[in-house]
Coordinates of C-alpha atoms and ligand atoms in Angstrom, one line a residue:
M626 CA 136.4 54.1 179.7
I627 CA 135.6 57.0 177.0
L628 CA 134.1 56.0 173.9
T629 CA 133.6 59.8 171.3
A630 CA 129.0 59.8 170.1
A631 CA 130.7 58.5 167.1
Q632 CA 132.1 55.4 168.8
V633 CA 128.3 55.3 170.4
E634 CA 126.5 55.3 167.8
Q635 CA 127.7 53.4 164.9
T636 CA 128.1 49.7 168.3
D637 CA 125.7 47.1 167.8
A638 CA 126.6 45.6 170.7
P639 CA 126.4 47.0 174.2
I640 CA 128.9 49.0 175.1
D641 CA 131.1 47.7 178.2
W642 CA 131.5 50.9 180.0
F643 CA 132.8 47.9 183.4
P644 CA 134.5 45.9 181.5
N645 CA 136.5 44.6 185.2
D646 CA 133.3 44.9 187.0
H647 CA 132.3 40.9 184.5
P648 CA 134.0 38.1 183.8
R649 CA 134.7 37.2 180.4
V650 CA 131.2 37.9 178.3
P651 CA 130.7 35.4 175.6
A652 CA 129.6 36.5 172.5
I653 CA 125.6 35.3 173.0
V654 CA 125.9 37.6 176.0
G655 CA 127.3 40.4 174.1
G656 CA 128.2 40.1 170.6
P657 CA 128.7 41.1 168.0
L658 CA 126.1 38.8 166.2
S659 CA 125.4 37.6 163.2
G660 CA 122.5 38.4 161.3
N661 CA 119.4 40.3 163.1
E662 CA 120.3 38.6 166.8
I663 CA 120.4 40.5 169.7
P664 CA 123.1 39.8 172.5
C665 CA 121.1 38.8 176.3
A666 CA 123.1 42.3 177.2
E667 CA 121.2 44.7 174.7
C668 CA 118.8 43.8 177.7
H669 CA 119.9 42.6 180.5
A670 CA 123.0 44.9 180.6
L671 CA 127.2 43.3 181.0
N672 CA 126.1 43.2 184.2
G673 CA 123.0 41.4 184.5
A674 CA 121.0 44.1 186.4
G675 CA 118.3 44.6 183.6
Y676 CA 115.6 47.4 182.4
P677 CA 112.7 48.5 183.4
G678 CA 111.0 46.2 181.0
S679 CA 112.6 43.7 181.7
A680 CA 114.1 41.0 183.8
D681 CA 117.1 41.4 186.7
L682 CA 119.8 37.7 186.0
A683 CA 122.8 38.6 188.1
G684 CA 123.5 35.4 190.3
L685 CA 119.9 34.1 189.4
P686 CA 121.1 30.0 189.3
A687 CA 121.9 28.3 185.9
T688 CA 119.4 25.9 185.9
Y689 CA 117.4 28.0 186.4
I690 CA 117.7 31.0 183.7
V691 CA 117.7 27.5 181.3
Q692 CA 114.3 27.0 182.7
Q693 CA 112.7 29.9 182.3
V694 CA 113.4 30.3 178.1
M695 CA 113.2 26.7 177.3
A696 CA 108.9 28.1 178.7
F697 CA 109.7 31.3 176.2
R698 CA 110.4 28.9 173.8
A699 CA 107.7 27.1 174.0
G700 CA 105.0 29.3 174.7
T701 CA 104.9 28.0 178.3
R702 CA 105.8 31.7 179.4
H703 CA 104.5 34.6 177.3
S704 CA 102.7 38.7 179.7
A705 CA 99.2 38.7 181.5
M706 CA 99.2 41.4 179.3
A707 CA 98.6 41.3 174.9
D708 CA 101.2 41.7 173.1
Q709 CA 103.8 43.3 175.5
P710 CA 106.8 44.7 173.1
D711 CA 108.7 43.1 175.4
T712 CA 108.0 40.1 176.2
T713 CA 107.3 39.0 172.5
E714 CA 110.8 39.5 171.9
M715 CA 112.3 37.8 175.1
I716 CA 110.1 35.0 173.2
M717 CA 112.0 35.6 169.6
V718 CA 115.6 35.7 171.0
A719 CA 114.2 32.2 172.5
Q720 CA 112.6 30.4 169.1
A721 CA 116.4 31.0 168.1
V722 CA 119.1 30.8 170.7
T723 CA 121.2 27.3 170.7
P724 CA 121.5 25.5 173.3
R725 CA 125.0 25.6 173.6
Q726 CA 124.7 29.2 173.8
L727 CA 121.9 29.2 176.0
H728 CA 124.9 27.1 178.2
D729 CA 127.3 30.5 177.8
A730 CA 125.1 32.7 178.6
A731 CA 122.4 31.1 181.5
D732 CA 126.3 30.9 183.0
Y733 CA 127.5 33.9 182.7
F734 CA 124.5 35.4 184.4
A735 CA 124.5 32.7 186.9
K736 CA 127.8 34.0 187.9
L737 CA 128.2 37.6 188.4
P738 CA 127.2 39.3 192.2
R739 CA 123.3 39.7 192.6
K740 CA 124.1 43.7 193.9
N741 CA 122.2 46.6 195.6
W742 CA 121.0 48.2 192.8
V743 CA 116.7 49.4 193.8
R744 CA 116.2 52.2 196.1
V745 CA 112.6 52.6 197.5
I746 CA 110.8 55.6 199.2
E747 CA 107.7 55.9 200.8
T748 CA 105.5 58.8 199.0
A749 CA 102.2 59.6 198.2
T750 CA 103.5 61.8 195.4
V751 CA 105.9 61.4 193.0
P752 CA 107.4 63.1 189.5
R753 CA 104.3 63.6 187.1
T754 CA 105.2 60.2 183.7
I755 CA 104.4 58.9 180.3
P756 CA 104.7 55.7 179.5
D757 CA 107.2 55.0 176.7
K758 CA 105.8 53.3 173.1
Y759 CA 107.1 49.8 176.5
G760 CA 104.9 51.1 178.5
W761 CA 107.6 52.0 181.0
L762 CA 107.6 55.7 183.1
D763 CA 109.5 58.2 182.1
P764 CA 109.7 61.4 183.6
A765 CA 107.0 63.9 182.0
P766 CA 108.7 66.9 179.7
G767 CA 106.9 69.6 181.8
G768 CA 107.9 68.2 185.0
G769 CA 106.2 68.3 188.0
T770 CA 104.0 65.6 190.9
E771 CA 101.2 64.2 190.9
P772 CA 99.2 61.5 194.0
I773 CA 100.9 57.6 194.1
G774 CA 97.4 56.2 194.3
N775 CA 97.9 52.4 194.3
R776 CA 101.1 51.8 192.1
V777 CA 104.8 51.4 192.7
V778 CA 106.4 53.7 190.1
E779 CA 108.9 53.3 188.8
L780 CA 111.9 54.5 187.2
S781 CA 115.6 54.9 185.8
D782 CA 117.6 57.2 187.6
D783 CA 119.2 57.8 183.8
I784 CA 117.3 57.1 181.6
R785 CA 119.7 58.3 178.9
R786 CA 122.8 56.3 180.0
A787 CA 120.7 53.5 181.0
F788 CA 120.2 53.4 177.1
L789 CA 123.3 53.9 176.1
G790 CA 125.0 51.2 178.2
D791 CA 125.3 52.4 181.7
D792 CA 124.9 49.9 184.5
H793 CA 125.1 51.8 186.8
V794 CA 122.3 53.3 186.0
V795 CA 119.9 53.1 189.8
L796 CA 116.3 52.2 189.5
T797 CA 113.8 54.3 191.9
D798 CA 111.1 52.4 193.1
Y799 CA 108.2 54.7 195.2
A800 CA 105.1 53.1 196.5
P801 CA 102.3 54.1 198.7
P802 CA 103.6 55.1 202.4
G803 CA 103.3 52.5 204.4
A804 CA 103.3 49.4 201.5
V805 CA 106.9 47.9 202.5
A806 CA 105.8 47.7 206.3
R807 CA 103.2 45.8 205.1
G808 CA 104.7 43.5 202.7
R809 CA 106.9 42.4 205.2
P810 CA 104.3 39.9 207.5
I811 CA 102.8 39.0 203.8
V812 CA 106.2 37.7 203.1
T813 CA 107.2 36.4 207.0
T814 CA 104.7 34.3 207.4
G815 CA 103.4 33.4 203.2
G816 CA 100.5 34.8 203.9
G817 CA 97.6 33.6 205.2
N818 CA 98.9 29.9 203.8
G819 CA 101.3 29.1 206.1
V820 CA 104.2 28.8 204.1
P821 CA 107.0 32.0 203.9
C822 CA 108.7 32.8 200.9
A823 CA 112.3 31.8 202.3
A824 CA 110.8 28.1 202.9
C825 CA 111.8 28.0 199.3
H826 CA 113.4 31.0 198.2
G827 CA 116.3 31.2 200.8
V828 CA 116.9 31.6 204.3
W829 CA 117.1 35.6 203.3
L830 CA 114.6 35.4 200.1
Q831 CA 118.3 35.3 198.3
G832 CA 117.2 32.2 196.0
T833 CA 118.0 28.5 196.4
M834 CA 120.3 26.7 193.5
T835 CA 117.2 26.0 191.6
V836 CA 114.3 28.1 193.2
P837 CA 115.4 32.5 191.7
P838 CA 116.6 35.2 194.1
L839 CA 113.6 37.7 195.6
A840 CA 116.1 40.3 198.0
G841 CA 116.7 43.4 196.0
R842 CA 115.3 42.4 192.8
P843 CA 112.8 45.4 190.8
A844 CA 109.4 46.0 192.2
G845 CA 107.8 46.2 188.8
Y846 CA 109.5 43.1 187.5
I847 CA 108.3 41.5 190.5
A848 CA 104.7 42.6 191.0
R849 CA 104.6 42.2 186.7
T850 CA 106.1 38.6 187.0
M851 CA 103.4 37.2 189.8
W852 CA 100.9 38.3 188.0
D853 CA 102.2 36.4 185.6
I854 CA 102.2 33.9 187.6
R855 CA 98.3 34.3 188.9
V856 CA 96.8 34.4 186.0
G857 CA 97.6 31.4 183.7
A858 CA 100.3 33.6 181.7
R859 CA 103.3 31.4 183.9
G860 CA 102.8 27.6 183.5
G861 CA 104.7 24.4 184.0
P862 CA 105.0 21.9 186.9
S863 CA 107.6 24.6 189.2
V864 CA 104.7 27.7 188.8
A865 CA 101.3 25.7 189.6
I866 CA 104.0 24.8 193.1
M867 CA 104.4 28.3 193.1
R868 CA 100.8 29.6 192.0
A869 CA 99.8 27.9 195.3
Q870 CA 101.4 31.2 197.5
V871 CA 101.1 34.6 194.9
G872 CA 97.3 32.8 193.6
R873 CA 95.8 34.4 196.3
L874 CA 96.9 37.7 196.6
S875 CA 95.4 40.0 196.2
P876 CA 96.8 43.1 193.5
S877 CA 97.2 45.7 196.6
E878 CA 99.2 42.3 198.2
I879 CA 101.3 42.0 195.9
R880 CA 101.9 46.1 195.3
D881 CA 103.2 45.2 198.9
V882 CA 104.9 42.6 198.6
A883 CA 106.6 43.2 195.7
A884 CA 107.9 46.8 197.6
Y885 CA 109.0 44.8 200.1
L886 CA 110.8 42.8 198.3
A887 CA 113.1 45.9 196.7
S888 CA 113.9 46.3 199.7
L889 CA 116.0 44.5 201.2
N890 CA 119.1 43.6 200.7
A891 CA 121.0 41.9 197.7
N892 CA 123.2 40.0 199.7
A893 CA 121.8 40.2 203.2
P894 CA 122.8 39.8 205.8
T895 CA 126.7 41.2 205.0
P896 CA 125.2 45.3 205.0
K897 CA 123.3 46.7 202.7
K898 CA 126.2 49.1 200.4
Ligands
HEC379 C1 115.4 42.7 172.2 C2 115.5 42.3 174.8 C3 116.0 41.0 174.5 C4 116.7 40.8 174.8 C5 118.3 40.0 174.3 C6 116.8 39.2 175.9 N1 116.0 38.9 176.8 FE1 115.9 37.8 178.1 N2 114.0 39.0 178.8 C7 113.5 39.9 178.1 C8 112.4 40.7 178.9 C9 111.5 42.1 177.8 C10 112.1 39.2 179.7 C11 110.6 39.4 181.3 C12 109.7 38.8 180.2 C13 109.3 39.2 181.5 O1 108.7 39.0 181.4 O2 107.2 39.0 180.5 C14 113.4 38.7 179.6 C15 113.6 37.6 180.4 C16 114.4 37.3 180.9 C17 114.0 35.9 181.4 C18 113.6 35.4 182.7 C19 114.0 35.8 183.9 C20 113.3 35.6 185.7 O3 113.6 35.8 186.0 O4 112.0 34.3 185.1 C21 115.2 35.3 181.5 C22 116.4 33.5 182.0 C23 115.5 35.2 180.4 N3 115.2 36.7 179.7 C24 117.1 35.0 180.2 C25 117.8 36.1 178.5 C26 119.3 35.7 177.9 C27 119.4 34.3 178.4 C28 119.5 35.6 176.7 C29 120.0 35.8 175.6 C30 119.8 34.7 175.1 C31 117.8 37.1 177.1 N4 117.3 37.0 177.6 C32 118.3 38.3 175.8 C33 113.7 41.2 177.2 C34 115.1 40.9 176.4
HEC380 C1 106.6 26.2 197.8 C2 108.1 26.9 197.4 C3 107.6 28.6 197.0 C4 107.3 29.5 198.0 C5 106.2 28.6 199.0 C6 107.2 30.3 197.8 N1 108.0 30.3 196.1 FE1 107.4 32.2 195.0 N2 108.8 30.4 192.9 C7 108.2 29.4 193.5 C8 109.7 28.3 192.3 C9 110.1 26.5 192.1 C10 109.0 30.0 191.6 C11 110.4 29.2 189.9 C12 108.8 29.3 189.2 C13 109.2 28.8 187.7 O1 109.4 27.8 187.4 O2 109.0 29.7 187.3 C14 109.3 30.7 191.7 C15 108.6 31.6 191.7 C16 108.7 32.9 191.8 C17 109.0 34.4 191.4 C18 109.6 34.9 189.7 C19 110.6 35.5 189.7 C20 111.4 35.3 188.4 O3 112.6 35.7 188.4 O4 111.1 35.4 187.8 C21 108.0 35.5 192.4 C22 108.6 37.2 192.6 C23 108.0 34.8 194.0 N3 108.3 33.5 193.9 C24 107.9 35.3 194.0 C25 107.4 34.8 196.1 C26 106.1 34.7 197.1 C27 105.6 36.8 197.6 C28 106.4 34.2 198.2 C29 105.8 34.2 199.4 C30 104.3 35.1 199.4 C31 107.0 32.9 197.5 N4 107.3 33.0 196.0 C32 106.5 31.8 197.5 C33 109.0 28.2 194.9 C34 107.8 28.5 196.6

């Protein structure tokens, strides 16, 4: 689809760059909506891939999507980082959405195929970055490189196109050397408490009817949300099960688990494309 710069500027709704990629889009997802309501795809993209600050929703179980939005609404899910602007926005959306709209949105995102939109690169040196106002990392204006240290550095391949709604833009997760190999045994054995993650998250870590997938999801989101679960920023009975799993993992173990999970094929056992 070809849009003029003026059309891009004027639209209030996410631009549908690839209309053949997804089923019919309900208004709550793609807009336009009345008043101050923001369509889900503005932050989660029409293919559900999301952005470094939001979350990847494609193919998540519909019941799980509804349950999480209700948790944001009820105040049992927030961010461990005080006043995290992205999460505050999600909470406002959750408070405004009607049951009918939420049903439509959950049904839409649950039907979307999961894709491999993350690549993991292990390296000791990363592009120099600066945090933007939402706390995501952007390449530093002067360029250059810096040591990765103990971080995962998550960068969009083209943040400008991603912001304009091009949901084919891929993320790169830079991880310290050896992170993927260190994360693997924690995931396969359960990190010392004997319950492998696959026991609940599905044999290929692609999720079940009620439990979310982990394979091929961005390391930034996985690490952030595991920390939120660990410190109690995510509450409720189903989270208690997970807290028993992640409660003992150190920050560097969480980072390695996240790098390993991001490196997995979202559609195992078919080959990674
Ligand atoms: C203004 C931006 C914004 C809009 C609009 C938005 N979200 Fe979100 N959403 C977020 C952010 C940011 C997060 C991550 C919050 C966090 O982890 O702290 C999130 C997380 C989620 C999650 C949790 C995913 C998981 O794996 O646990 C679900 C489910 C979700 N959103 C559903 C929706 C639905 C459905 C809509 C439309 C009704 C919507 N969101 C609209 C920003 C947004
Ligand atoms: C005993 C079952 C169980 C095991 C084992 C388990 N989980 Fe979970 N996990 C869950 C449930 C249930 C949820 C959904 C929690 C909720 O409702 O918020 C979850 C949620 C998560 C989430 C949040 C996903 C999202 O979309 O926000 C991550 C990340 C996660 N688990 C990682 C792991 C990892 C890594 C392991 C292994 C070290 C693991 N889990 C082991 C049951 C389990």
